[in-house]
PDB file of C-alpha atoms in Angstrom:
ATOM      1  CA  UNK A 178       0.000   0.000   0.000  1.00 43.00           C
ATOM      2  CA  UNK A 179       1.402   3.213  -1.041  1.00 42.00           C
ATOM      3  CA  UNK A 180       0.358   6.426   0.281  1.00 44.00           C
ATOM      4  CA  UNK A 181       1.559   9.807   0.132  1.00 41.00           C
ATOM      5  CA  UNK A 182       2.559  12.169   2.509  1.00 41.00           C
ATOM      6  CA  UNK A 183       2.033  16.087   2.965  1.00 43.00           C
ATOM      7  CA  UNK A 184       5.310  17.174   1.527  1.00 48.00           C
ATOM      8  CA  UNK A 185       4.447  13.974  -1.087  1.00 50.00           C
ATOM      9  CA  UNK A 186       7.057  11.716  -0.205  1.00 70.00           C
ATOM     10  CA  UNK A 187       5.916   8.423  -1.109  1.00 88.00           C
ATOM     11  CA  UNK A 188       5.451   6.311   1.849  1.00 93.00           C
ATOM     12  CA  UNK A 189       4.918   2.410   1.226  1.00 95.00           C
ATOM     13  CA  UNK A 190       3.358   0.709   4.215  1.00 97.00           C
ATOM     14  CA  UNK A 191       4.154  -3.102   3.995  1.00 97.00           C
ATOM     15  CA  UNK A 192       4.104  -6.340   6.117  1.00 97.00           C
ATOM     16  CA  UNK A 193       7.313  -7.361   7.589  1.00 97.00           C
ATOM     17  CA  UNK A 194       9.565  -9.388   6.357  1.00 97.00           C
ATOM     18  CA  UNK A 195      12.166 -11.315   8.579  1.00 95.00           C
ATOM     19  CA  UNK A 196      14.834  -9.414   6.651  1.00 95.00           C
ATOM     20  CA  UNK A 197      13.487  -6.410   8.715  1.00 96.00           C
ATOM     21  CA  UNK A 198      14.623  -7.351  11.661  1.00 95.00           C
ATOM     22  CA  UNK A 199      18.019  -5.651  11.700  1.00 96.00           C
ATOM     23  CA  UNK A 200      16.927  -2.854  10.332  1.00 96.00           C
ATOM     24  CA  UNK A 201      14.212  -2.584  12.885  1.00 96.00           C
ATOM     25  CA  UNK A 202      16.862  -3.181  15.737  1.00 96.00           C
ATOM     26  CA  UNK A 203      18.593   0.130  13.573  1.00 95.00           C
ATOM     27  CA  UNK A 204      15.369   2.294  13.431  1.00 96.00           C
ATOM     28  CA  UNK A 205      14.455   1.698  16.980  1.00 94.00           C
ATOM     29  CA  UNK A 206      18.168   2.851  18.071  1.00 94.00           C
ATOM     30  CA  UNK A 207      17.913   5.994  15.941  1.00 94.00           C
ATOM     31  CA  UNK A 208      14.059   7.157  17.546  1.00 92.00           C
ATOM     32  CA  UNK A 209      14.838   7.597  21.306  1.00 85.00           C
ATOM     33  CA  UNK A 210      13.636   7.248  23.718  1.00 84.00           C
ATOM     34  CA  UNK A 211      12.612   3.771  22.562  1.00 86.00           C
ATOM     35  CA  UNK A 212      13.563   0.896  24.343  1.00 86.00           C
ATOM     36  CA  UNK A 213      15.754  -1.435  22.270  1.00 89.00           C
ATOM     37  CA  UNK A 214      15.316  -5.184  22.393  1.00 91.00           C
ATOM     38  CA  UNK A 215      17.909  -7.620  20.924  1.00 95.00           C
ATOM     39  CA  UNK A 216      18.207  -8.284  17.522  1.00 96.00           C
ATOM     40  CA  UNK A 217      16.625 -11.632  18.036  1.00 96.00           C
ATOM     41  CA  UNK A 218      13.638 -10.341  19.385  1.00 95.00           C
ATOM     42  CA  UNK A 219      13.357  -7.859  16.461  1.00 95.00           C
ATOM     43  CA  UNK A 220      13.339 -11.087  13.941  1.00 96.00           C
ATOM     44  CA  UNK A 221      10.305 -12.251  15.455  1.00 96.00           C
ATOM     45  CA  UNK A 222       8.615  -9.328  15.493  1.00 95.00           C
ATOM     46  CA  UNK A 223       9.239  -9.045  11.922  1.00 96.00           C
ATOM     47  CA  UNK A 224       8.433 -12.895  11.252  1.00 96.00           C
ATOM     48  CA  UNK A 225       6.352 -14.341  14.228  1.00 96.00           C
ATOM     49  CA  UNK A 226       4.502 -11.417  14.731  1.00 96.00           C
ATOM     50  CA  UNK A 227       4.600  -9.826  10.970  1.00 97.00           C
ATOM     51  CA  UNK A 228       0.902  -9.816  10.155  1.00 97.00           C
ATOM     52  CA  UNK A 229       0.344  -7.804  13.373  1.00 97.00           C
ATOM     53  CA  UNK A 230       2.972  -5.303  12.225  1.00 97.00           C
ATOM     54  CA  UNK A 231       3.625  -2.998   9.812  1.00 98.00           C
ATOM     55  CA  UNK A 232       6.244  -1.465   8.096  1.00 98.00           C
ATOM     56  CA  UNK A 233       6.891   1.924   6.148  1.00 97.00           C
ATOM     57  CA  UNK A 234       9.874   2.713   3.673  1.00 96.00           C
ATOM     58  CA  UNK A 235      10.387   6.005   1.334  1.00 93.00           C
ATOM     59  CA  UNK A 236      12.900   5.411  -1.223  1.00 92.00           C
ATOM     60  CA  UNK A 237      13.525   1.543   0.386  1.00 92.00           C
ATOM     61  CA  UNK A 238      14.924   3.086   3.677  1.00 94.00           C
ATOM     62  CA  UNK A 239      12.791   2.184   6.727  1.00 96.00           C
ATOM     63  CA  UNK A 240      11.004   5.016   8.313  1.00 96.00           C
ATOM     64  CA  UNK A 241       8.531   3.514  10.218  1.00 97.00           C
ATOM     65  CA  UNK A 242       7.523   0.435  12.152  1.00 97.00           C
ATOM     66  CA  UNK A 243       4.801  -0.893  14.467  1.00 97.00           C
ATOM     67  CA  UNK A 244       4.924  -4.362  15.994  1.00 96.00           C
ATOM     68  CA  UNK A 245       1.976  -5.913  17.801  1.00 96.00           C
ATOM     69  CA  UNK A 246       0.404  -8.801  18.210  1.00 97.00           C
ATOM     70  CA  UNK A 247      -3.000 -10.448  19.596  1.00 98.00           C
ATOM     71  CA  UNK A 248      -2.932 -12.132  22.897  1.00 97.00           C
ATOM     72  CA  UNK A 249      -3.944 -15.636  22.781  1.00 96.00           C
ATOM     73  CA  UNK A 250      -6.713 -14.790  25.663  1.00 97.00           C
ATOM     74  CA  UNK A 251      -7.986 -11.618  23.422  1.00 97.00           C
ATOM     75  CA  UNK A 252      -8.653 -12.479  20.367  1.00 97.00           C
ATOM     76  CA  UNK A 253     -10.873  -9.339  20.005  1.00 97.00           C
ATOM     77  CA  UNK A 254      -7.695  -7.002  20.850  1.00 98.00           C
ATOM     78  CA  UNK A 255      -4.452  -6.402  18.925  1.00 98.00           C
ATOM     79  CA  UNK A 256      -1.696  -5.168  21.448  1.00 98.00           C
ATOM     80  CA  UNK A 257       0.759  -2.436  20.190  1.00 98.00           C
ATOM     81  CA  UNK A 258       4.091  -3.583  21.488  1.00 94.00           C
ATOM     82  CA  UNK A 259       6.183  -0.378  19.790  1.00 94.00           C
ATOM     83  CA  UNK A 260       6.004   2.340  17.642  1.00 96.00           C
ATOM     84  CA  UNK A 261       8.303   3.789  15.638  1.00 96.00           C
ATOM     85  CA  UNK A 262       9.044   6.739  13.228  1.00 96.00           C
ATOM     86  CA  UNK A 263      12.074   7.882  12.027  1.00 95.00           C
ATOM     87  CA  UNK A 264      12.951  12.005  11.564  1.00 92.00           C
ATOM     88  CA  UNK A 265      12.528  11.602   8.071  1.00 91.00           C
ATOM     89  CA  UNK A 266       8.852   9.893   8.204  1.00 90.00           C
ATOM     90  CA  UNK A 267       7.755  12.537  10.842  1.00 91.00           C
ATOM     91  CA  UNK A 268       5.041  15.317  10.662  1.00 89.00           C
ATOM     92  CA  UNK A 269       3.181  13.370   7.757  1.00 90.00           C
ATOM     93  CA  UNK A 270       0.277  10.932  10.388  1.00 93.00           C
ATOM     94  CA  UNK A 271       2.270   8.121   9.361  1.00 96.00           C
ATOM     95  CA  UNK A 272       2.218   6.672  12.631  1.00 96.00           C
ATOM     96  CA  UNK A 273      -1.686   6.786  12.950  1.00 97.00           C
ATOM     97  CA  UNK A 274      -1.565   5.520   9.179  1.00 96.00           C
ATOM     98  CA  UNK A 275       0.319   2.592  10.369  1.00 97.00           C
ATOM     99  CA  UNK A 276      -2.254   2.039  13.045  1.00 97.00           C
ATOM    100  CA  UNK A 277      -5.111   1.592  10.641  1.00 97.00           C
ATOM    101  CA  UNK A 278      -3.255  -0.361   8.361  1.00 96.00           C
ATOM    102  CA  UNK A 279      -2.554  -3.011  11.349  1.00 97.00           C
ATOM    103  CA  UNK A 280      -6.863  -3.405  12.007  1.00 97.00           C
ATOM    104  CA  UNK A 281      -7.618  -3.363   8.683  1.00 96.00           C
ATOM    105  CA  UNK A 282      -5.531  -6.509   8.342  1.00 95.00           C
ATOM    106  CA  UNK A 283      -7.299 -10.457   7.305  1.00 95.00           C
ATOM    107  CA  UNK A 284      -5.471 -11.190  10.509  1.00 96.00           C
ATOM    108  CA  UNK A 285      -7.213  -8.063  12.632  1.00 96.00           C
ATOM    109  CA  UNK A 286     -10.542  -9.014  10.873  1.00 95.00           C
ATOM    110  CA  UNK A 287     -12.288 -10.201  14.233  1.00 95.00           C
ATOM    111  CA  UNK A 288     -10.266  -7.261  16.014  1.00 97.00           C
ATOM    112  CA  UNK A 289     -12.891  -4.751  17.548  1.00 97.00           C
ATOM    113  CA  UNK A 290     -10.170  -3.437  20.185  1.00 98.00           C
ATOM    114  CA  UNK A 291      -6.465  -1.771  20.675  1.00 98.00           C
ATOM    115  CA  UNK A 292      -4.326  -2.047  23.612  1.00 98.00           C
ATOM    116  CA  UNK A 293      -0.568  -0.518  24.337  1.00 98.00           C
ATOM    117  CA  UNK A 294       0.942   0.647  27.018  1.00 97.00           C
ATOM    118  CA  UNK A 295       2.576   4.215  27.793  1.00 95.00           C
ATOM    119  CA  UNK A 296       4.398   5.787  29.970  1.00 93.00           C
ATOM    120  CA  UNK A 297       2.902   9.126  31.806  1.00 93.00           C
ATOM    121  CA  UNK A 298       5.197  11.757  29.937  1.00 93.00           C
ATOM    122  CA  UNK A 299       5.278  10.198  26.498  1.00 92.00           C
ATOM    123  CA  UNK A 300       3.033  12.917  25.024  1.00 93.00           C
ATOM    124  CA  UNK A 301       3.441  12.211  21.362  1.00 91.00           C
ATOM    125  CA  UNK A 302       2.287   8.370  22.111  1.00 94.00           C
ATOM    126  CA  UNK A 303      -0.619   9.625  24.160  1.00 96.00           C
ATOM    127  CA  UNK A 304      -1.736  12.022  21.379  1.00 96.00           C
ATOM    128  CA  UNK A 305      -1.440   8.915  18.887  1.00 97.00           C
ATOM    129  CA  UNK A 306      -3.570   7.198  20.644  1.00 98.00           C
ATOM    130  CA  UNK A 307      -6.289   9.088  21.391  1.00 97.00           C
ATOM    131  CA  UNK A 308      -6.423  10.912  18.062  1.00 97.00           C
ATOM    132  CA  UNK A 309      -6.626   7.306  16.466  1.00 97.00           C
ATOM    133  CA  UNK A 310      -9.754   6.261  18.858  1.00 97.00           C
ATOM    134  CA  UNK A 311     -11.320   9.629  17.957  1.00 97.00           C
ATOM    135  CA  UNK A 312     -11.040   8.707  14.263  1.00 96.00           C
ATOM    136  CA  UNK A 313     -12.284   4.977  15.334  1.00 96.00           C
ATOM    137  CA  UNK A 314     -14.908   7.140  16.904  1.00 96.00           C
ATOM    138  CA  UNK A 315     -14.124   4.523  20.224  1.00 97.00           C
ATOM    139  CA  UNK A 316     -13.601   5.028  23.459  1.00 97.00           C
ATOM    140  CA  UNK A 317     -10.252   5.278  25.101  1.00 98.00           C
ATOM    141  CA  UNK A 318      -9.477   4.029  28.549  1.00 98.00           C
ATOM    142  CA  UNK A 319      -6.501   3.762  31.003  1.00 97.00           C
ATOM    143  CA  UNK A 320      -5.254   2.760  34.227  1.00 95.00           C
ATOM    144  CA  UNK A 321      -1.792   2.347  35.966  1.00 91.00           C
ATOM    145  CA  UNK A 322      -0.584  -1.263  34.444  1.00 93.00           C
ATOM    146  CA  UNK A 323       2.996  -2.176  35.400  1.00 87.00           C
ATOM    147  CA  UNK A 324       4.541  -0.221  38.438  1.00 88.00           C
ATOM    148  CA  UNK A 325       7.557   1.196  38.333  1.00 82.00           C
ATOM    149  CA  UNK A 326       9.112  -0.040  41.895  1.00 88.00           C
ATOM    150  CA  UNK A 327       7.291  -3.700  41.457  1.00 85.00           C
ATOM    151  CA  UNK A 328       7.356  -4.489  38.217  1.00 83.00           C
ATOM    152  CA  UNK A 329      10.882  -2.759  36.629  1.00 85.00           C
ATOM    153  CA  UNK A 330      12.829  -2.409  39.723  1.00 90.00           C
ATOM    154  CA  UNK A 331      12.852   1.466  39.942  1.00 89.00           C
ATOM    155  CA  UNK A 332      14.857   1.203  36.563  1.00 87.00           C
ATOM    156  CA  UNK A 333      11.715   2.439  34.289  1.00 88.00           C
ATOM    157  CA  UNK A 334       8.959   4.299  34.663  1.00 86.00           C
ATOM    158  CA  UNK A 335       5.493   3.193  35.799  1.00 88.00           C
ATOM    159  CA  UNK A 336       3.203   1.852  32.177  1.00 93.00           C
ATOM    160  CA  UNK A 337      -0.134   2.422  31.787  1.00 95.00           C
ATOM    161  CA  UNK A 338      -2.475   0.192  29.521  1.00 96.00           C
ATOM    162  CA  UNK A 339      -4.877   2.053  27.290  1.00 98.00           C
ATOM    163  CA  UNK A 340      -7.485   0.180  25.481  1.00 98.00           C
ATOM    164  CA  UNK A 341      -9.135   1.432  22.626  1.00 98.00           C
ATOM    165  CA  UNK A 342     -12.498   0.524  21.642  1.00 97.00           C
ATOM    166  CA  UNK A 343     -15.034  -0.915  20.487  1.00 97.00           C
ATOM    167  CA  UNK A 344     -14.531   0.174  17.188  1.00 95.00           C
ATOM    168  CA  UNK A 345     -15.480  -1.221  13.661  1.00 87.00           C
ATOM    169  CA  UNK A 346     -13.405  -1.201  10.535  1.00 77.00           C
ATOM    170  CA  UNK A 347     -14.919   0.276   7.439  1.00 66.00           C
ATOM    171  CA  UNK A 348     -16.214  -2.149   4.897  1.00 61.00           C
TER     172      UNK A 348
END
């Protein structure tokens, strides 16, 4: 899927490929504050998890990248694991474009929710959020999920779990 971007740059969003997964591992390490994961773990985000993902390339370098999945107990939710945009794929909605290209997915097709997690002063992931329930014209909710001192040792900040939805995908 190709679309283009305010300063038309084209942007093709894609489904992973496990040749991604380097370059993911690269992407991620250029968009802090992200939190890296190994190499290995970017593979299988890129292969396990690939039709839960998406990613975005202009001129074949990778821009943009969202891996998620749906949790075995909710089959009704997809579960944004990380989102990322690159300087040069910023200021055009590509991240909310990503988004809707992730429901409107065969393998999102029973999907009538969206769950991440975010931490209290990551503004730009907040604003994502609830500008893509507002254009699902769903409901957002929140509430503290994993604590700061109990769950990451003091070493990250507390998460909180939004969930998004109901919504419905257009025909």
């Amino acid at each position: 899927m190709t679309s283009e971007g305010s300063n038309t740059t084209a942007i093709n969003l894609r489904t992973p490929v496990k040749d991604d997964g380097y370059r993911l591992h690269q992407l991620v390490a250029e968009c802090p504050p992200l939190d890296p994961n190994s190499i290995y773990c970017n593979l299988l985000q890129c292969s396990h998890f690939a039709e839960t993902g998406v990613a975005a390339e202009i001129d074949g370098d990778l821009v943009g990248f969202i891996s998620g999945y749906i949790p075995p107990q909710q089959p009704e939710t997809v579960f944004v694991w990380q989102v990322a945009v690159h300087e040069k794929g910023r200021g055009q909605g590509l991240a909310k474009r990503m988004l809707k290209a992730i429901v409107a997915r065969d393998a999102c097709k029973d999907v009538t929710h969206m769950e991440t997690t975010i931490t209290e002063d990551n503004e730009a992931s907040w604003a994502l959020f609830r500008s893509f329930a507002r254009d699902m014209g769903a409901e957002l909710t929140f509430h503290e999920h994993f604590e700061k001192e109990t769950h990451f040792g003091g070493k990250h900040d507390s998460e909180f779990l939004l969930r998004i939805g109901p919504f419905t995908k257009p025909a």
